[in-house]
Amino acid sequence: MGDAIRQLPGQYLRVLTKPGAATFALEKGKAAWNIVWVQLLVLGVISALLSGLVTAITLPLTLNSLNNSSSSISPSSLEQIKTVFTALPIPIAIGTLVFVIVGFFIGTGILFLIAKAFGGQGTFLQYTYSYLLFEVPLSILSTLVSLIPFVGSLAVLAIFIYRIILQVYMTMAVHRLSGGRATLAVLILPIIAIILACVGFFVLIAAISNGIRSTP
């Protein structure tokens, strides 16, 4: 397992700098559950540390704003709020660690089943292993650049789009699907979410309009 761990940085670099189904086709043969767990735990720990750090950095700003508005808050309530806020970094870090691990298996499980429904032939082990080859570096990079004022949000959006592209290539390689089928398997959930959001928006507008018209 030691050799496999030492090879991970090179694999990350290949996947990110030479995107394509052929790259993932070469990497998926190295899939093993122990390496999946190593990558996932590393991602979870780093994400937990970063979330705790961000909370610790933003906490003083929040406390200062509370102090400035303390005229509307009793001193005892203010102290209780400060105590709760001060203790937040640790539980947030722990919650992030659990969420990363549990959320990963739920998310990849759903995506794997969708790809299977489109005729995918890969295994769940190959899928999770290949997914982590770009998810680990891009997730960490996305969290770091999000801390940069103004340009951070644009960088996060660019990383998100690139992640989708890599996910399509990975799905093509692992499940031996065509580009069209793999793209649809990856994008079907976002498409459904957008459609539901649009329907909900128009229903809300219609309800508001009816309410205004019925007002005497």
mmCIF file of C-alpha atoms in Angstrom:
data_model
loop_
_atom_site.group_PDB
_atom_site.id
_atom_site.type_symbol
_atom_site.label_atom_id
_atom_site.label_comp_id
_atom_site.label_asym_id
_atom_site.label_seq_id
_atom_site.Cartn_x
_atom_site.Cartn_y
_atom_site.Cartn_z
ATOM 1 C CA MET A 1 0.000 0.000 0.000
ATOM 2 C CA GLY A 2 2.943 2.312 0.614
ATOM 3 C CA ASP A 3 3.898 2.331 -3.063
ATOM 4 C CA ALA A 4 0.302 3.054 -4.063
ATOM 5 C CA ILE A 5 0.148 6.030 -1.689
ATOM 6 C CA ARG A 6 3.420 7.428 -3.033
ATOM 7 C CA GLN A 7 2.033 7.190 -6.572
ATOM 8 C CA LEU A 8 -1.078 9.235 -5.769
ATOM 9 C CA PRO A 9 0.426 12.725 -6.353
ATOM 10 C CA GLY A 10 1.577 11.638 -9.817
ATOM 11 C CA GLN A 11 -1.867 10.188 -10.546
ATOM 12 C CA TYR A 12 -3.552 13.419 -9.453
ATOM 13 C CA LEU A 13 -1.249 15.380 -11.750
ATOM 14 C CA ARG A 14 -1.913 13.113 -14.742
ATOM 15 C CA VAL A 15 -5.662 13.231 -14.291
ATOM 16 C CA LEU A 16 -5.730 17.025 -13.929
ATOM 17 C CA THR A 17 -3.227 17.894 -16.668
ATOM 18 C CA LYS A 18 -4.075 15.168 -19.197
ATOM 19 C CA PRO A 19 -7.869 14.955 -18.995
ATOM 20 C CA GLY A 20 -9.462 12.245 -21.066
ATOM 21 C CA ALA A 21 -11.145 8.864 -20.941
ATOM 22 C CA ALA A 22 -7.843 7.175 -21.832
ATOM 23 C CA THR A 23 -6.171 8.566 -18.700
ATOM 24 C CA PHE A 24 -8.885 7.216 -16.419
ATOM 25 C CA ALA A 25 -8.891 3.896 -18.285
ATOM 26 C CA LEU A 26 -5.240 3.436 -17.305
ATOM 27 C CA GLU A 27 -5.786 4.471 -13.687
ATOM 28 C CA LYS A 28 -8.919 2.450 -12.894
ATOM 29 C CA GLY A 29 -6.960 -0.814 -12.944
ATOM 30 C CA LYS A 30 -5.135 0.301 -9.782
ATOM 31 C CA ALA A 31 -8.368 0.534 -7.781
ATOM 32 C CA ALA A 32 -8.263 -0.924 -4.265
ATOM 33 C CA TRP A 33 -10.448 -0.269 -1.230
ATOM 34 C CA ASN A 34 -7.529 0.517 1.075
ATOM 35 C CA ILE A 35 -6.393 3.346 -1.235
ATOM 36 C CA VAL A 36 -9.980 4.588 -1.503
ATOM 37 C CA TRP A 37 -10.183 4.861 2.282
ATOM 38 C CA VAL A 38 -6.765 6.511 2.558
ATOM 39 C CA GLN A 39 -7.752 9.194 0.046
ATOM 40 C CA LEU A 40 -11.164 9.689 1.605
ATOM 41 C CA LEU A 41 -9.768 10.024 5.130
ATOM 42 C CA VAL A 42 -7.104 12.476 3.944
ATOM 43 C CA LEU A 43 -9.769 14.525 2.162
ATOM 44 C CA GLY A 44 -12.014 14.420 5.224
ATOM 45 C CA VAL A 45 -9.266 15.458 7.647
ATOM 46 C CA ILE A 46 -7.991 18.290 5.430
ATOM 47 C CA SER A 47 -11.545 19.530 4.807
ATOM 48 C CA ALA A 48 -12.251 19.384 8.547
ATOM 49 C CA LEU A 49 -9.090 21.335 9.383
ATOM 50 C CA LEU A 50 -9.824 23.958 6.730
ATOM 51 C CA SER A 51 -13.439 24.387 7.844
ATOM 52 C CA GLY A 52 -12.328 24.720 11.459
ATOM 53 C CA LEU A 53 -9.676 27.236 10.423
ATOM 54 C CA VAL A 54 -12.163 29.295 8.405
ATOM 55 C CA THR A 55 -14.549 29.312 11.358
ATOM 56 C CA ALA A 56 -11.769 30.384 13.713
ATOM 57 C CA ILE A 57 -10.785 33.213 11.335
ATOM 58 C CA THR A 58 -14.309 34.528 10.827
ATOM 59 C CA LEU A 59 -15.299 34.080 14.474
ATOM 60 C CA PRO A 60 -13.662 37.320 15.744
ATOM 61 C CA LEU A 61 -15.550 39.302 13.086
ATOM 62 C CA THR A 62 -18.823 37.762 14.221
ATOM 63 C CA LEU A 63 -18.073 38.455 17.870
ATOM 64 C CA ASN A 64 -17.162 42.059 17.064
ATOM 65 C CA SER A 65 -20.473 42.549 15.297
ATOM 66 C CA LEU A 66 -22.230 41.136 18.347
ATOM 67 C CA ASN A 67 -20.357 43.556 20.589
ATOM 68 C CA ASN A 68 -21.375 46.462 18.363
ATOM 69 C CA SER A 69 -25.021 45.434 18.582
ATOM 70 C CA SER A 70 -24.867 44.580 22.278
ATOM 71 C CA SER A 71 -27.253 47.449 23.100
ATOM 72 C CA SER A 72 -30.144 45.222 22.019
ATOM 73 C CA ILE A 73 -28.770 42.109 23.731
ATOM 74 C CA SER A 74 -28.506 41.611 27.473
ATOM 75 C CA PRO A 75 -24.966 41.074 28.848
ATOM 76 C CA SER A 76 -25.785 37.550 30.064
ATOM 77 C CA SER A 77 -27.219 36.551 26.681
ATOM 78 C CA LEU A 78 -24.215 38.067 24.928
ATOM 79 C CA GLU A 79 -21.824 36.008 27.041
ATOM 80 C CA GLN A 80 -23.787 32.827 26.320
ATOM 81 C CA ILE A 81 -23.685 33.551 22.594
ATOM 82 C CA LYS A 82 -19.932 34.190 22.745
ATOM 83 C CA THR A 83 -19.400 30.905 24.614
ATOM 84 C CA VAL A 84 -21.327 28.950 21.984
ATOM 85 C CA PHE A 85 -19.554 30.689 19.097
ATOM 86 C CA THR A 86 -16.126 30.131 20.615
ATOM 87 C CA ALA A 87 -16.757 26.381 20.807
ATOM 88 C CA LEU A 88 -17.943 26.125 17.184
ATOM 89 C CA PRO A 89 -14.658 25.343 15.330
ATOM 90 C CA ILE A 90 -14.230 21.850 16.823
ATOM 91 C CA PRO A 91 -17.788 20.529 16.238
ATOM 92 C CA ILE A 92 -17.813 22.083 12.767
ATOM 93 C CA ALA A 93 -14.549 20.311 11.945
ATOM 94 C CA ILE A 94 -15.883 16.972 13.238
ATOM 95 C CA GLY A 95 -19.157 17.443 11.366
ATOM 96 C CA THR A 96 -17.253 18.218 8.172
ATOM 97 C CA LEU A 97 -15.197 15.026 8.507
ATOM 98 C CA VAL A 98 -18.327 12.889 8.919
ATOM 99 C CA PHE A 99 -20.172 14.718 6.140
ATOM 100 C CA VAL A 100 -17.310 14.291 3.659
ATOM 101 C CA ILE A 101 -17.131 10.519 4.185
ATOM 102 C CA VAL A 102 -20.866 9.791 4.378
ATOM 103 C CA GLY A 103 -21.754 12.303 1.667
ATOM 104 C CA PHE A 104 -19.133 10.857 -0.665
ATOM 105 C CA PHE A 105 -20.549 7.331 -0.567
ATOM 106 C CA ILE A 106 -24.143 8.547 -0.892
ATOM 107 C CA GLY A 107 -23.309 10.864 -3.790
ATOM 108 C CA THR A 108 -21.113 8.437 -5.710
ATOM 109 C CA GLY A 109 -23.585 5.638 -5.032
ATOM 110 C CA ILE A 110 -26.387 7.583 -6.700
ATOM 111 C CA LEU A 111 -24.184 8.582 -9.646
ATOM 112 C CA PHE A 112 -22.963 4.995 -10.023
ATOM 113 C CA LEU A 113 -26.524 3.652 -10.188
ATOM 114 C CA ILE A 114 -27.496 6.292 -12.755
ATOM 115 C CA ALA A 115 -24.531 5.316 -14.923
ATOM 116 C CA LYS A 116 -25.550 1.657 -14.564
ATOM 117 C CA ALA A 117 -29.044 2.582 -15.751
ATOM 118 C CA PHE A 118 -27.449 4.016 -18.902
ATOM 119 C CA GLY A 119 -25.678 0.719 -19.561
ATOM 120 C CA GLY A 120 -22.543 1.196 -17.468
ATOM 121 C CA GLN A 121 -20.349 -1.868 -16.913
ATOM 122 C CA GLY A 122 -17.866 -0.676 -14.287
ATOM 123 C CA THR A 123 -17.628 -1.625 -10.619
ATOM 124 C CA PHE A 124 -18.350 0.621 -7.647
ATOM 125 C CA LEU A 125 -14.740 0.216 -6.493
ATOM 126 C CA GLN A 126 -13.378 1.472 -9.814
ATOM 127 C CA TYR A 127 -15.879 4.324 -9.811
ATOM 128 C CA THR A 128 -15.089 5.586 -6.300
ATOM 129 C CA TYR A 129 -11.341 5.177 -6.801
ATOM 130 C CA SER A 130 -11.336 7.045 -10.110
ATOM 131 C CA TYR A 131 -13.657 9.733 -8.742
ATOM 132 C CA LEU A 132 -11.285 10.480 -5.877
ATOM 133 C CA LEU A 133 -8.348 10.982 -8.253
ATOM 134 C CA PHE A 134 -9.784 14.368 -9.207
ATOM 135 C CA GLU A 135 -12.105 15.022 -6.270
ATOM 136 C CA VAL A 136 -9.337 15.082 -3.649
ATOM 137 C CA PRO A 137 -7.084 17.725 -5.265
ATOM 138 C CA LEU A 138 -9.929 19.821 -6.705
ATOM 139 C CA SER A 139 -11.925 19.832 -3.476
ATOM 140 C CA ILE A 140 -8.917 21.023 -1.470
ATOM 141 C CA LEU A 141 -8.030 23.601 -4.130
ATOM 142 C CA SER A 142 -11.621 24.839 -4.255
ATOM 143 C CA THR A 143 -11.703 25.366 -0.486
ATOM 144 C CA LEU A 144 -8.413 27.263 -0.532
ATOM 145 C CA VAL A 145 -9.274 29.597 -3.415
ATOM 146 C CA SER A 146 -12.686 30.325 -1.891
ATOM 147 C CA LEU A 147 -10.826 32.254 0.814
ATOM 148 C CA ILE A 148 -9.549 34.758 -1.775
ATOM 149 C CA PRO A 149 -11.777 37.866 -1.839
ATOM 150 C CA PHE A 150 -13.676 38.713 -5.045
ATOM 151 C CA VAL A 151 -11.935 36.288 -7.444
ATOM 152 C CA GLY A 152 -12.438 33.291 -5.158
ATOM 153 C CA SER A 153 -16.047 32.690 -6.219
ATOM 154 C CA LEU A 154 -15.112 32.798 -9.908
ATOM 155 C CA ALA A 155 -12.250 30.369 -9.327
ATOM 156 C CA VAL A 156 -14.581 28.001 -7.461
ATOM 157 C CA LEU A 157 -17.026 28.119 -10.392
ATOM 158 C CA ALA A 158 -14.231 27.331 -12.863
ATOM 159 C CA ILE A 159 -13.085 24.399 -10.710
ATOM 160 C CA PHE A 160 -16.671 23.122 -10.514
ATOM 161 C CA ILE A 161 -17.018 23.160 -14.310
ATOM 162 C CA TYR A 162 -13.680 21.385 -14.740
ATOM 163 C CA ARG A 163 -14.781 18.794 -12.172
ATOM 164 C CA ILE A 164 -17.879 18.058 -14.265
ATOM 165 C CA ILE A 165 -15.722 17.607 -17.373
ATOM 166 C CA LEU A 166 -13.417 15.179 -15.567
ATOM 167 C CA GLN A 167 -16.412 13.319 -14.164
ATOM 168 C CA VAL A 168 -17.725 12.758 -17.687
ATOM 169 C CA TYR A 169 -14.358 11.395 -18.844
ATOM 170 C CA MET A 170 -14.145 9.195 -15.761
ATOM 171 C CA THR A 171 -17.647 7.817 -16.329
ATOM 172 C CA MET A 172 -16.789 7.052 -19.957
ATOM 173 C CA ALA A 173 -13.680 5.105 -18.913
ATOM 174 C CA VAL A 174 -15.016 3.234 -15.890
ATOM 175 C CA HIS A 175 -18.389 2.296 -17.380
ATOM 176 C CA ARG A 176 -17.265 2.077 -21.015
ATOM 177 C CA LEU A 177 -19.985 4.489 -22.124
ATOM 178 C CA SER A 178 -20.084 6.815 -25.108
ATOM 179 C CA GLY A 179 -19.501 10.508 -24.554
ATOM 180 C CA GLY A 180 -23.190 11.293 -24.953
ATOM 181 C CA ARG A 181 -24.382 8.642 -22.496
ATOM 182 C CA ALA A 182 -21.714 9.537 -19.940
ATOM 183 C CA THR A 183 -22.553 13.244 -20.181
ATOM 184 C CA LEU A 184 -26.247 12.560 -19.687
ATOM 185 C CA ALA A 185 -25.524 10.232 -16.751
ATOM 186 C CA VAL A 186 -23.497 12.975 -15.059
ATOM 187 C CA LEU A 187 -25.799 15.902 -15.865
ATOM 188 C CA ILE A 188 -29.235 14.312 -15.461
ATOM 189 C CA LEU A 189 -29.494 15.198 -11.756
ATOM 190 C CA PRO A 190 -28.503 18.869 -12.241
ATOM 191 C CA ILE A 191 -30.905 19.077 -15.199
ATOM 192 C CA ILE A 192 -33.765 17.692 -13.095
ATOM 193 C CA ALA A 193 -32.864 20.073 -10.249
ATOM 194 C CA ILE A 194 -32.907 23.074 -12.615
ATOM 195 C CA ILE A 195 -36.261 22.020 -14.090
ATOM 196 C CA LEU A 196 -37.798 21.592 -10.627
ATOM 197 C CA ALA A 197 -36.387 24.955 -9.526
ATOM 198 C CA CYS A 198 -37.901 26.657 -12.584
ATOM 199 C CA VAL A 199 -41.267 24.975 -12.011
ATOM 200 C CA GLY A 200 -41.186 25.977 -8.348
ATOM 201 C CA PHE A 201 -40.309 29.560 -9.281
ATOM 202 C CA PHE A 202 -43.216 29.877 -11.726
ATOM 203 C CA VAL A 203 -45.616 28.263 -9.244
ATOM 204 C CA LEU A 204 -44.503 30.771 -6.602
ATOM 205 C CA ILE A 205 -44.938 33.700 -9.013
ATOM 206 C CA ALA A 206 -48.399 32.429 -9.969
ATOM 207 C CA ALA A 207 -49.392 32.075 -6.313
ATOM 208 C CA ILE A 208 -48.196 35.604 -5.531
ATOM 209 C CA SER A 209 -50.042 36.999 -8.561
ATOM 210 C CA ASN A 210 -53.266 35.236 -7.557
ATOM 211 C CA GLY A 211 -52.876 36.545 -4.028
ATOM 212 C CA ILE A 212 -52.438 40.111 -5.266
ATOM 213 C CA ARG A 213 -55.468 39.871 -7.582
ATOM 214 C CA SER A 214 -57.659 38.445 -4.817
ATOM 215 C CA THR A 215 -56.742 41.248 -2.412
ATOM 216 C CA PRO A 216 -59.697 43.695 -2.185
#
